[in-house]
mmCIF file of C-alpha atoms and ligand atoms in Angstrom:
data_model
loop_
_atom_site.group_PDB
_atom_site.id
_atom_site.type_symbol
_atom_site.label_atom_id
_atom_site.label_comp_id
_atom_site.label_asym_id
_atom_site.label_seq_id
_atom_site.Cartn_x
_atom_site.Cartn_y
_atom_site.Cartn_z
ATOM 1 C CA MET J 80 -25.564 -20.254 -64.621
ATOM 2 C CA SER J 81 -26.332 -17.973 -61.696
ATOM 3 C CA ALA J 82 -23.888 -15.163 -61.014
ATOM 4 C CA LEU J 83 -22.929 -14.086 -57.535
ATOM 5 C CA ILE J 84 -23.560 -10.383 -57.108
ATOM 6 C CA ALA J 85 -21.315 -8.637 -54.599
ATOM 7 C CA THR J 86 -23.255 -5.927 -52.801
ATOM 8 C CA ARG J 87 -21.547 -3.019 -51.091
ATOM 9 C CA PRO J 88 -22.296 -2.759 -47.379
ATOM 10 C CA SER J 89 -24.753 -0.011 -46.481
ATOM 11 C CA PRO J 90 -23.463 2.803 -44.207
ATOM 12 C CA ALA J 91 -25.187 1.148 -41.229
ATOM 13 C CA GLU J 92 -23.595 -2.215 -42.049
ATOM 14 C CA ARG J 93 -20.201 -0.579 -42.350
ATOM 15 C CA LEU J 94 -20.587 1.005 -38.911
ATOM 16 C CA ALA J 95 -21.597 -2.373 -37.467
ATOM 17 C CA ASP J 96 -18.501 -3.931 -39.090
ATOM 18 C CA LEU J 97 -16.319 -1.293 -37.415
ATOM 19 C CA ALA J 98 -17.993 -1.716 -34.012
ATOM 20 C CA VAL J 99 -17.553 -5.500 -34.040
ATOM 21 C CA GLN J 100 -13.966 -5.168 -35.264
ATOM 22 C CA ALA J 101 -13.223 -2.755 -32.394
ATOM 23 C CA LEU J 102 -14.562 -5.302 -29.882
ATOM 24 C CA ILE J 103 -12.469 -8.084 -31.393
ATOM 25 C CA ASP J 104 -9.344 -5.914 -31.466
ATOM 26 C CA GLU J 105 -9.911 -5.014 -27.799
ATOM 27 C CA ALA J 106 -10.373 -8.662 -26.778
ATOM 28 C CA ASP J 107 -7.268 -9.792 -28.681
ATOM 29 C CA LEU J 108 -4.999 -7.042 -27.354
ATOM 30 C CA SER J 109 -2.468 -8.549 -24.912
ATOM 31 C CA PRO J 110 -1.236 -8.340 -22.201
ATOM 32 C CA LYS J 111 -4.155 -6.459 -20.563
ATOM 33 C CA PRO J 112 -4.158 -6.275 -16.765
ATOM 34 C CA GLY J 113 -6.910 -8.421 -15.202
ATOM 35 C CA LEU J 114 -8.835 -8.726 -18.483
ATOM 36 C CA VAL J 115 -9.505 -11.560 -20.912
ATOM 37 C CA ASP J 116 -6.887 -11.572 -23.658
ATOM 38 C CA ARG J 117 -4.847 -13.962 -25.828
ATOM 39 C CA ARG J 118 -3.021 -15.215 -22.729
ATOM 40 C CA GLY J 119 -6.104 -16.300 -20.794
ATOM 41 C CA SER J 120 -9.158 -15.307 -18.769
ATOM 42 C CA GLY J 121 -7.549 -12.742 -16.445
ATOM 43 C CA ALA J 122 -9.596 -12.269 -13.262
ATOM 44 C CA HIS J 123 -12.635 -14.049 -14.759
ATOM 45 C CA SER J 124 -13.760 -17.618 -14.168
ATOM 46 C CA ASP J 125 -16.706 -17.452 -16.604
ATOM 47 C CA LEU J 126 -15.097 -15.679 -19.584
ATOM 48 C CA HIS J 127 -12.604 -16.675 -22.256
ATOM 49 C CA LEU J 128 -11.394 -15.244 -25.544
ATOM 50 C CA GLY J 129 -13.667 -17.419 -27.709
ATOM 51 C CA LEU J 130 -16.697 -16.222 -25.755
ATOM 52 C CA MET J 131 -15.658 -12.577 -26.146
ATOM 53 C CA HIS J 132 -15.367 -13.116 -29.926
ATOM 54 C CA ALA J 133 -18.723 -14.918 -30.140
ATOM 55 C CA SER J 134 -20.352 -12.160 -28.092
ATOM 56 C CA ALA J 135 -18.831 -9.448 -30.313
ATOM 57 C CA GLN J 136 -20.055 -11.164 -33.504
ATOM 58 C CA SER J 137 -23.542 -11.619 -32.060
ATOM 59 C CA LEU J 138 -23.862 -7.848 -31.626
ATOM 60 C CA TRP J 139 -23.454 -7.001 -35.343
ATOM 61 C CA PRO J 140 -27.233 -6.928 -36.033
ATOM 62 C CA ALA J 141 -27.855 -4.712 -32.993
ATOM 63 C CA PHE J 142 -25.212 -2.170 -34.033
ATOM 64 C CA ALA J 143 -26.454 -2.206 -37.657
ATOM 65 C CA ALA J 144 -30.039 -1.675 -36.473
ATOM 66 C CA MET J 145 -29.042 1.211 -34.185
ATOM 67 C CA ALA J 146 -27.128 2.951 -36.980
ATOM 68 C CA GLU J 147 -29.983 2.347 -39.439
ATOM 69 C CA ALA J 148 -32.494 3.778 -36.960
ATOM 70 C CA ALA J 149 -30.341 6.910 -36.766
ATOM 71 C CA ARG J 150 -30.197 7.132 -40.578
ATOM 72 C CA ILE J 151 -33.986 6.959 -40.784
ATOM 73 C CA GLU J 152 -34.603 9.506 -37.999
ATOM 74 C CA GLY J 153 -31.800 11.809 -39.183
ATOM 75 C CA ARG J 154 -31.389 13.766 -35.935
ATOM 76 C CA VAL J 155 -31.070 13.474 -32.167
ATOM 77 C CA SER J 156 -34.618 13.066 -30.886
ATOM 78 C CA GLN J 157 -36.646 11.485 -28.136
ATOM 79 C CA ALA J 158 -38.042 8.946 -30.623
ATOM 80 C CA LEU J 159 -34.531 7.885 -31.656
ATOM 81 C CA ARG J 160 -33.434 7.582 -28.007
ATOM 82 C CA GLU J 161 -36.336 5.263 -27.262
ATOM 83 C CA THR J 162 -35.706 3.145 -30.360
ATOM 84 C CA LEU J 163 -32.014 2.844 -29.421
ATOM 85 C CA GLY J 164 -32.981 1.809 -25.885
ATOM 86 C CA GLN J 165 -35.125 -1.027 -27.210
ATOM 87 C CA LEU J 166 -32.462 -2.118 -29.716
ATOM 88 C CA GLY J 167 -29.834 -1.971 -26.951
ATOM 89 C CA ARG J 168 -31.940 -4.207 -24.714
ATOM 90 C CA ASP J 169 -32.495 -6.612 -27.643
ATOM 91 C CA GLY J 170 -28.723 -6.644 -28.163
ATOM 92 C CA GLU J 171 -28.168 -7.454 -24.484
ATOM 93 C CA ALA J 172 -30.652 -10.333 -24.750
ATOM 94 C CA GLN J 173 -28.840 -11.664 -27.815
ATOM 95 C CA MET J 174 -25.491 -11.393 -26.015
ATOM 96 C CA LEU J 175 -26.817 -13.277 -22.971
ATOM 97 C CA HIS J 176 -28.267 -15.962 -25.266
ATOM 98 C CA VAL J 177 -24.913 -16.515 -26.985
ATOM 99 C CA THR J 178 -22.895 -16.444 -23.749
ATOM 100 C CA ASN J 179 -25.349 -18.544 -21.764
ATOM 101 C CA GLY J 180 -26.111 -15.696 -19.368
ATOM 102 C CA VAL J 181 -22.630 -14.233 -18.905
ATOM 103 C CA ASN J 182 -22.311 -10.439 -19.152
ATOM 104 C CA THR J 183 -19.530 -9.963 -21.690
ATOM 105 C CA HIS J 184 -20.337 -6.622 -23.340
ATOM 106 C CA ARG J 185 -23.140 -4.716 -21.561
ATOM 107 C CA GLY J 186 -21.117 -1.551 -21.283
ATOM 108 C CA ALA J 187 -19.855 -1.929 -24.858
ATOM 109 C CA ILE J 188 -23.389 -2.188 -26.251
ATOM 110 C CA TRP J 189 -24.206 1.071 -24.474
ATOM 111 C CA ALA J 190 -21.089 2.959 -25.630
ATOM 112 C CA LEU J 191 -20.750 1.594 -29.164
ATOM 113 C CA GLY J 192 -24.514 1.632 -29.743
ATOM 114 C CA LEU J 193 -24.704 5.336 -28.961
ATOM 115 C CA LEU J 194 -21.547 6.076 -30.955
ATOM 116 C CA SER J 195 -22.721 4.068 -33.992
ATOM 117 C CA ALA J 196 -25.987 5.989 -34.036
ATOM 118 C CA ALA J 197 -24.173 9.294 -33.563
ATOM 119 C CA ALA J 198 -21.653 8.456 -36.314
ATOM 120 C CA MET J 199 -24.558 7.934 -38.703
ATOM 121 C CA LEU J 200 -26.025 11.318 -37.757
ATOM 122 C CA GLU J 201 -22.655 13.079 -38.063
ATOM 123 C CA THR J 202 -21.211 11.657 -41.288
ATOM 124 C CA GLY J 203 -17.674 12.906 -41.876
ATOM 125 C CA ALA J 204 -17.463 14.550 -38.436
ATOM 126 C CA SER J 205 -14.532 14.426 -36.024
ATOM 127 C CA ALA J 206 -14.383 11.951 -33.125
ATOM 128 C CA GLY J 207 -15.215 14.785 -30.705
ATOM 129 C CA GLU J 208 -18.289 15.830 -32.690
ATOM 130 C CA ILE J 209 -19.535 12.237 -32.850
ATOM 131 C CA ALA J 210 -19.049 11.847 -29.082
ATOM 132 C CA THR J 211 -20.918 15.111 -28.470
ATOM 133 C CA SER J 212 -23.867 13.860 -30.492
ATOM 134 C CA ALA J 213 -23.801 10.506 -28.636
ATOM 135 C CA ALA J 214 -23.857 12.458 -25.367
ATOM 136 C CA ALA J 215 -26.969 14.343 -26.455
ATOM 137 C CA LEU J 216 -28.681 10.993 -27.081
ATOM 138 C CA ALA J 217 -27.504 9.600 -23.732
ATOM 139 C CA ARG J 218 -28.884 12.615 -21.863
ATOM 140 C CA LEU J 219 -32.404 11.970 -23.141
ATOM 141 C CA ASP J 220 -34.468 9.913 -20.773
ATOM 142 C CA ASP J 221 -35.771 6.523 -21.934
ATOM 143 C CA PRO J 222 -39.003 5.930 -20.019
ATOM 144 C CA ALA J 223 -39.120 2.268 -21.122
ATOM 145 C CA ALA J 224 -35.678 1.484 -19.639
ATOM 146 C CA PRO J 225 -36.083 -0.596 -16.508
ATOM 147 C CA TYR J 226 -33.755 1.186 -14.067
ATOM 148 C CA ASP J 227 -32.016 -1.536 -12.083
ATOM 149 C CA PRO J 228 -30.946 -0.156 -8.688
ATOM 150 C CA ASP J 229 -29.123 -3.443 -8.071
ATOM 151 C CA SER J 230 -26.886 -3.437 -11.152
ATOM 152 C CA HIS J 231 -23.223 -3.547 -10.146
ATOM 153 C CA GLY J 232 -22.763 -0.066 -11.584
ATOM 154 C CA ALA J 233 -25.786 1.452 -9.827
ATOM 155 C CA ARG J 234 -24.731 -0.036 -6.495
ATOM 156 C CA VAL J 235 -21.155 1.252 -6.506
ATOM 157 C CA CYS J 236 -22.088 4.660 -7.951
ATOM 158 C CA ARG J 237 -24.450 5.083 -4.975
ATOM 159 C CA ARG J 238 -22.016 3.725 -2.443
ATOM 160 C CA TYR J 239 -18.942 5.698 -3.523
ATOM 161 C CA GLY J 240 -20.656 8.706 -5.150
ATOM 162 C CA VAL J 241 -18.768 8.276 -8.441
ATOM 163 C CA PRO J 242 -19.871 8.570 -12.076
ATOM 164 C CA GLY J 243 -20.360 5.328 -14.060
ATOM 165 C CA ALA J 244 -21.122 4.234 -17.618
ATOM 166 C CA ARG J 245 -24.213 6.418 -17.919
ATOM 167 C CA GLU J 246 -22.379 9.621 -16.933
ATOM 168 C CA GLN J 247 -19.372 8.755 -19.095
ATOM 169 C CA ALA J 248 -21.673 8.765 -22.133
ATOM 170 C CA GLN J 249 -23.690 11.796 -21.009
ATOM 171 C CA HIS J 250 -20.476 13.831 -20.695
ATOM 172 C CA GLY J 251 -19.326 12.933 -24.225
ATOM 173 C CA PHE J 252 -16.947 10.067 -23.409
ATOM 174 C CA PRO J 253 -14.127 12.132 -21.843
ATOM 175 C CA ALA J 254 -12.129 8.959 -21.147
ATOM 176 C CA VAL J 255 -12.014 8.343 -24.905
ATOM 177 C CA ILE J 256 -11.758 11.881 -26.272
ATOM 178 C CA GLU J 257 -9.386 13.347 -23.650
ATOM 179 C CA HIS J 258 -7.323 10.275 -22.758
ATOM 180 C CA GLY J 259 -7.655 7.147 -24.954
ATOM 181 C CA LEU J 260 -7.486 8.744 -28.406
ATOM 182 C CA PRO J 261 -4.769 11.337 -27.626
ATOM 183 C CA GLN J 262 -2.592 8.624 -26.060
ATOM 184 C CA LEU J 263 -3.144 6.255 -28.996
ATOM 185 C CA LEU J 264 -2.019 8.949 -31.433
ATOM 186 C CA ALA J 265 0.890 10.110 -29.250
ATOM 187 C CA SER J 266 2.234 6.554 -28.807
ATOM 188 C CA ARG J 267 1.867 5.832 -32.532
ATOM 189 C CA ARG J 268 3.924 8.951 -33.297
ATOM 190 C CA THR J 269 6.801 7.585 -31.221
ATOM 191 C CA GLY J 270 6.838 4.429 -33.354
ATOM 192 C CA THR J 271 6.024 2.013 -30.542
ATOM 193 C CA GLY J 272 4.082 -0.361 -32.807
ATOM 194 C CA GLU J 273 0.306 -0.600 -33.011
ATOM 195 C CA GLN J 274 -0.250 -3.123 -30.201
ATOM 196 C CA ASN J 275 1.815 -1.092 -27.740
ATOM 197 C CA ALA J 276 0.020 2.107 -28.770
ATOM 198 C CA ARG J 277 -3.312 0.400 -28.038
ATOM 199 C CA LEU J 278 -2.052 -0.829 -24.665
ATOM 200 C CA ASP J 279 -0.946 2.717 -23.844
ATOM 201 C CA ALA J 280 -4.411 3.990 -24.803
ATOM 202 C CA LEU J 281 -6.007 1.433 -22.460
ATOM 203 C CA LEU J 282 -3.651 2.499 -19.660
ATOM 204 C CA ALA J 283 -4.465 6.183 -20.223
ATOM 205 C CA ILE J 284 -8.150 5.343 -19.820
ATOM 206 C CA MET J 285 -7.494 3.190 -16.738
ATOM 207 C CA SER J 286 -5.443 5.944 -15.123
ATOM 208 C CA GLN J 287 -8.535 8.214 -14.943
ATOM 209 C CA LEU J 288 -11.692 6.126 -15.070
ATOM 210 C CA THR J 289 -13.952 5.326 -12.136
ATOM 211 C CA ASP J 290 -14.458 1.806 -13.482
ATOM 212 C CA THR J 291 -17.508 0.400 -11.736
ATOM 213 C CA CYS J 292 -16.409 -3.182 -12.502
ATOM 214 C CA VAL J 293 -13.239 -2.670 -10.449
ATOM 215 C CA LEU J 294 -15.124 -0.843 -7.696
ATOM 216 C CA HIS J 295 -17.678 -3.644 -7.525
ATOM 217 C CA ARG J 296 -15.088 -6.372 -7.073
ATOM 218 C CA ALA J 297 -12.258 -4.598 -5.283
ATOM 219 C CA GLY J 298 -13.609 -1.365 -3.776
ATOM 220 C CA LEU J 299 -11.691 1.900 -3.580
ATOM 221 C CA GLU J 300 -8.429 0.098 -2.883
ATOM 222 C CA GLY J 301 -8.735 -1.728 -6.201
ATOM 223 C CA LEU J 302 -9.664 1.444 -8.077
ATOM 224 C CA GLU J 303 -6.733 3.328 -6.573
ATOM 225 C CA ARG J 304 -4.342 0.506 -7.497
ATOM 226 C CA MET J 305 -5.692 0.396 -11.056
ATOM 227 C CA GLN J 306 -5.355 4.142 -11.620
ATOM 228 C CA GLN J 307 -2.003 4.503 -9.906
ATOM 229 C CA GLY J 308 -0.590 1.370 -11.570
ATOM 230 C CA ALA J 309 -1.676 2.500 -15.033
ATOM 231 C CA ARG J 310 -0.028 5.896 -14.451
ATOM 232 C CA ALA J 311 3.161 4.144 -13.362
ATOM 233 C CA VAL J 312 3.360 2.155 -16.627
ATOM 234 C CA LEU J 313 2.958 5.307 -18.713
ATOM 235 C CA ALA J 314 5.426 7.268 -16.575
ATOM 236 C CA ALA J 315 7.993 4.483 -16.982
ATOM 237 C CA GLY J 316 7.823 4.804 -20.782
ATOM 238 C CA GLY J 317 4.654 2.913 -21.725
ATOM 239 C CA ALA J 318 4.030 -0.637 -22.888
ATOM 240 C CA ALA J 319 6.865 -0.597 -25.428
ATOM 241 C CA SER J 320 9.604 0.111 -22.893
ATOM 242 C CA LEU J 321 11.330 -2.416 -20.656
ATOM 243 C CA ALA J 322 10.593 -0.408 -17.523
ATOM 244 C CA GLY J 323 6.977 0.071 -18.600
ATOM 245 C CA ARG J 324 6.580 -3.661 -19.204
ATOM 246 C CA ARG J 325 7.865 -4.326 -15.706
ATOM 247 C CA GLN J 326 5.243 -1.979 -14.252
ATOM 248 C CA LEU J 327 2.589 -3.604 -16.447
ATOM 249 C CA ARG J 328 3.457 -7.048 -15.074
ATOM 250 C CA LEU J 329 3.140 -5.704 -11.519
ATOM 251 C CA LEU J 330 -0.215 -4.142 -12.325
ATOM 252 C CA ASP J 331 -1.487 -7.392 -13.855
ATOM 253 C CA ARG J 332 -0.309 -9.328 -10.806
ATOM 254 C CA ASP J 333 -2.090 -6.897 -8.460
ATOM 255 C CA MET J 334 -5.332 -6.882 -10.465
ATOM 256 C CA LEU J 335 -5.399 -10.689 -10.312
ATOM 257 C CA ALA J 336 -4.609 -10.682 -6.568
ATOM 258 C CA LEU J 337 -7.490 -8.232 -6.010
ATOM 259 C CA ASN J 338 -9.780 -10.253 -8.342
ATOM 260 C CA ALA J 339 -10.293 -6.996 -10.253
ATOM 261 C CA SER J 340 -10.944 -6.546 -13.964
ATOM 262 C CA PRO J 341 -11.298 -3.140 -15.670
ATOM 263 C CA GLY J 342 -14.183 -4.112 -17.979
ATOM 264 C CA GLY J 343 -15.368 -0.508 -18.278
ATOM 265 C CA ALA J 344 -11.926 0.638 -19.444
ATOM 266 C CA ALA J 345 -11.871 -2.246 -21.950
ATOM 267 C CA ASP J 346 -15.198 -1.094 -23.408
ATOM 268 C CA LEU J 347 -13.899 2.449 -23.708
ATOM 269 C CA LEU J 348 -10.759 1.208 -25.468
ATOM 270 C CA ALA J 349 -13.089 -0.441 -27.994
ATOM 271 C CA ALA J 350 -14.888 2.916 -28.344
ATOM 272 C CA THR J 351 -11.485 4.580 -28.890
ATOM 273 C CA LEU J 352 -10.550 2.079 -31.632
ATOM 274 C CA PHE J 353 -13.969 2.504 -33.259
ATOM 275 C CA LEU J 354 -13.644 6.300 -33.440
ATOM 276 C CA ASP J 355 -10.021 6.040 -34.544
ATOM 277 C CA ARG J 356 -10.990 3.884 -37.543
ATOM 278 C CA LEU J 357 -14.002 6.026 -38.328
ATOM 279 C CA ALA J 358 -12.526 9.491 -38.009
ATOM 280 C CA PRO J 359 -8.760 9.043 -38.135
ATOM 281 C CA ALA J 360 -6.813 12.080 -36.993
ATOM 282 C CA ALA J 361 -3.487 10.581 -38.071
ATOM 283 C CA PRO J 362 -2.259 8.234 -40.832
ATOM 284 C CA ALA J 363 -3.826 4.770 -40.587
ATOM 285 C CA PRO J 364 -1.769 2.302 -38.534
ATOM 286 C CA THR J 365 0.530 -0.052 -40.378
ATOM 287 C CA GLY J 366 0.914 -3.658 -39.288
ATOM 288 C CA SER J 367 -2.249 -3.569 -37.150
ATOM 289 C CA ASN J 368 -4.412 -6.659 -36.920
HETATM 290 C C1 LIG A 558 -26.715 2.766 -18.576
HETATM 291 C C2 LIG A 558 -26.194 1.352 -18.689
HETATM 292 C C3 LIG A 558 -24.741 1.474 -19.060
HETATM 293 C C4 LIG A 558 -26.363 0.594 -17.388
HETATM 294 O O1 LIG A 558 -25.449 1.058 -16.440
HETATM 295 P P1 LIG A 558 -25.289 0.518 -14.932
HETATM 296 O O2 LIG A 558 -24.111 1.225 -14.366
HETATM 297 O O3 LIG A 558 -26.571 0.623 -14.224
HETATM 298 O O4 LIG A 558 -25.084 -1.025 -15.146
HETATM 299 P P2 LIG A 558 -24.030 -2.164 -15.198
HETATM 300 O O5 LIG A 558 -24.810 -3.409 -15.374
HETATM 301 O O6 LIG A 558 -23.051 -2.139 -14.096
HETATM 302 O O7 LIG A 558 -23.292 -1.907 -16.582
HETATM 303 C C5 LIG A 558 -22.417 -0.862 -16.855
HETATM 304 C C6 LIG A 558 -21.270 -1.425 -17.658
HETATM 305 O O8 LIG A 558 -20.517 -0.379 -18.254
HETATM 306 C C7 LIG A 558 -19.124 -0.680 -18.202
HETATM 307 N N1 LIG A 558 -18.482 0.336 -17.308
HETATM 308 C C8 LIG A 558 -18.118 0.248 -16.016
HETATM 309 N N2 LIG A 558 -17.647 1.420 -15.543
HETATM 310 C C9 LIG A 558 -17.703 2.260 -16.581
HETATM 311 C C10 LIG A 558 -17.380 3.649 -16.711
HETATM 312 N N3 LIG A 558 -16.926 4.367 -15.686
HETATM 313 N N4 LIG A 558 -17.559 4.210 -17.908
HETATM 314 C C11 LIG A 558 -18.019 3.487 -18.966
HETATM 315 N N5 LIG A 558 -18.355 2.173 -18.909
HETATM 316 C C12 LIG A 558 -18.213 1.576 -17.709
HETATM 317 C C13 LIG A 558 -19.012 -2.086 -17.651
HETATM 318 O O9 LIG A 558 -19.090 -3.000 -18.771
HETATM 319 C C14 LIG A 558 -18.054 -4.004 -18.844
HETATM 320 O O10 LIG A 558 -18.104 -4.802 -17.688
HETATM 321 C C15 LIG A 558 -19.072 -5.783 -17.903
HETATM 322 C C16 LIG A 558 -18.956 -6.825 -16.851
HETATM 323 O O11 LIG A 558 -19.413 -6.196 -15.668
HETATM 324 P P3 LIG A 558 -20.085 -7.026 -14.513
HETATM 325 O O12 LIG A 558 -21.359 -7.647 -14.938
HETATM 326 O O13 LIG A 558 -20.118 -6.094 -13.334
HETATM 327 O O14 LIG A 558 -19.057 -8.221 -14.417
HETATM 328 P P4 LIG A 558 -18.304 -9.094 -13.395
HETATM 329 O O15 LIG A 558 -17.445 -8.313 -12.457
HETATM 330 O O16 LIG A 558 -17.574 -10.102 -14.208
HETATM 331 O O17 LIG A 558 -19.467 -9.762 -12.595
HETATM 332 P P5 LIG A 558 -19.315 -10.839 -11.475
HETATM 333 O O18 LIG A 558 -18.535 -11.966 -12.095
HETATM 334 O O19 LIG A 558 -18.580 -10.192 -10.328
HETATM 335 O O20 LIG A 558 -20.738 -11.189 -11.150
HETATM 336 C C17 LIG A 558 -18.925 -6.211 -19.305
HETATM 337 O O21 LIG A 558 -20.194 -6.365 -19.853
HETATM 338 C C18 LIG A 558 -18.233 -5.025 -19.943
HETATM 339 O O22 LIG A 558 -18.993 -4.504 -21.011
HETATM 340 C C19 LIG A 558 -20.248 -2.168 -16.776
HETATM 341 O O23 LIG A 558 -20.647 -3.463 -16.525
HETATM 342 C C20 LIG A 558 -26.779 0.649 -19.872
HETATM 343 O O24 LIG A 558 -26.251 -0.644 -19.952
HETATM 344 C C21 LIG A 558 -28.292 0.631 -20.101
HETATM 345 O O25 LIG A 558 -29.077 1.366 -19.554
HETATM 346 N N6 LIG A 558 -28.688 -0.208 -20.990
HETATM 347 C C22 LIG A 558 -30.079 -0.356 -21.417
HETATM 348 C C23 LIG A 558 -30.170 -0.345 -22.953
HETATM 349 C C24 LIG A 558 -30.038 1.047 -23.536
HETATM 350 O O26 LIG A 558 -30.661 2.030 -23.165
HETATM 351 N N7 LIG A 558 -29.208 1.203 -24.532
HETATM 352 C C25 LIG A 558 -29.082 2.478 -25.182
HETATM 353 C C26 LIG A 558 -28.699 2.349 -26.576
HETATM 354 S S1 LIG A 558 -27.170 1.681 -26.825
HETATM 355 N N1 ADE A 559 -11.314 -8.168 -22.511
HETATM 356 C C1 ADE A 559 -12.262 -8.145 -21.546
HETATM 357 N N2 ADE A 559 -12.142 -8.907 -20.428
HETATM 358 C C2 ADE A 559 -13.093 -8.869 -19.463
HETATM 359 N N3 ADE A 559 -14.192 -8.106 -19.510
HETATM 360 C C3 ADE A 559 -14.369 -7.348 -20.594
HETATM 361 N N4 ADE A 559 -15.374 -6.495 -20.935
HETATM 362 C C4 ADE A 559 -15.072 -5.982 -22.141
HETATM 363 N N5 ADE A 559 -13.895 -6.473 -22.601
HETATM 364 C C5 ADE A 559 -13.426 -7.321 -21.648
#
């Protein structure tokens, strides 16, 4: 009789598990303004929750390979940056294969790929230290990366002179370290419940971020509405309060009317949840999914 042998996941596999789980938790979180969630497709005609899940699952090998490459190299280096670039592009190709050409997680591959590699290099480090190491990787040039001057992000960064996904990583993910994570922990401390704490973290990110997805679809008016609307929810008491919920409904309505979806903020919420699970600064959440 053959016995089944349970093998423990390797450190790289564990990081990939956490990255995929963060993407699934982000997709499932509801109600998110303009974004795909359990209620529906938000401002998207080509996305739905099942596709977001399938896309997230398809990225497990890419995240595991990026973390494993970091384990083998052992330090921030040009060679590691170039390997990560190739693995990131392979991950994008896999995502587009699974989604039939729809861009579900490009920004998430970038953010979580860098953070998974950095987490492997900085075992046991704080979220801030991991983000700093990811930033050092992001600042290294990847000569093999085909710079696309026509990507949505590149176009709006040029047009409006704002930082995008690249700069967010190069500066050590300030949206995550200075806004998403502190808000997640602060809302948890008030006992709002895990889902509301995560919504508050998303809103804290939205209130600051120059989200190139929103700029691309809705220009500066859309960006201003996103940031101001997110601030209004938090000022009214956050997602757990009645007044905050009212503001959140208004923000969702306006994002849909503007055809705007904060995909960059969603990716950075996933990065927040990843770092929170990896390097918790507070007791683990109870009752989370
Ligand atoms: C350096 C790259 C990130 C490329 O950046 P660039 O800005 O040139 O390219 P984009 O194609 O626009 O992708 C950037 C994605 O990053 C997310 N994002 C947006 N703003 C921010 C921000 N301020 N900070 C952080 N992240 C941000 C966002 O991703 C989400 O939105 C995606 C959907 O966007 P879009 O295709 O525009 O969608 P729609 O509006 O739906 O399109 P239409 O229907 O209107 O047509 C979704 O994927 C979310 O993830 C931006 O899209 C980097 O990607 C890169 O260089 N990669 C190469 C590989 C590599 O080197 N990897 C390194 C190792 S990991
Ligand atoms: N939940 C979501 N909806 C739409 N675009 C996204 N990009 C990343 N997460 C997303």
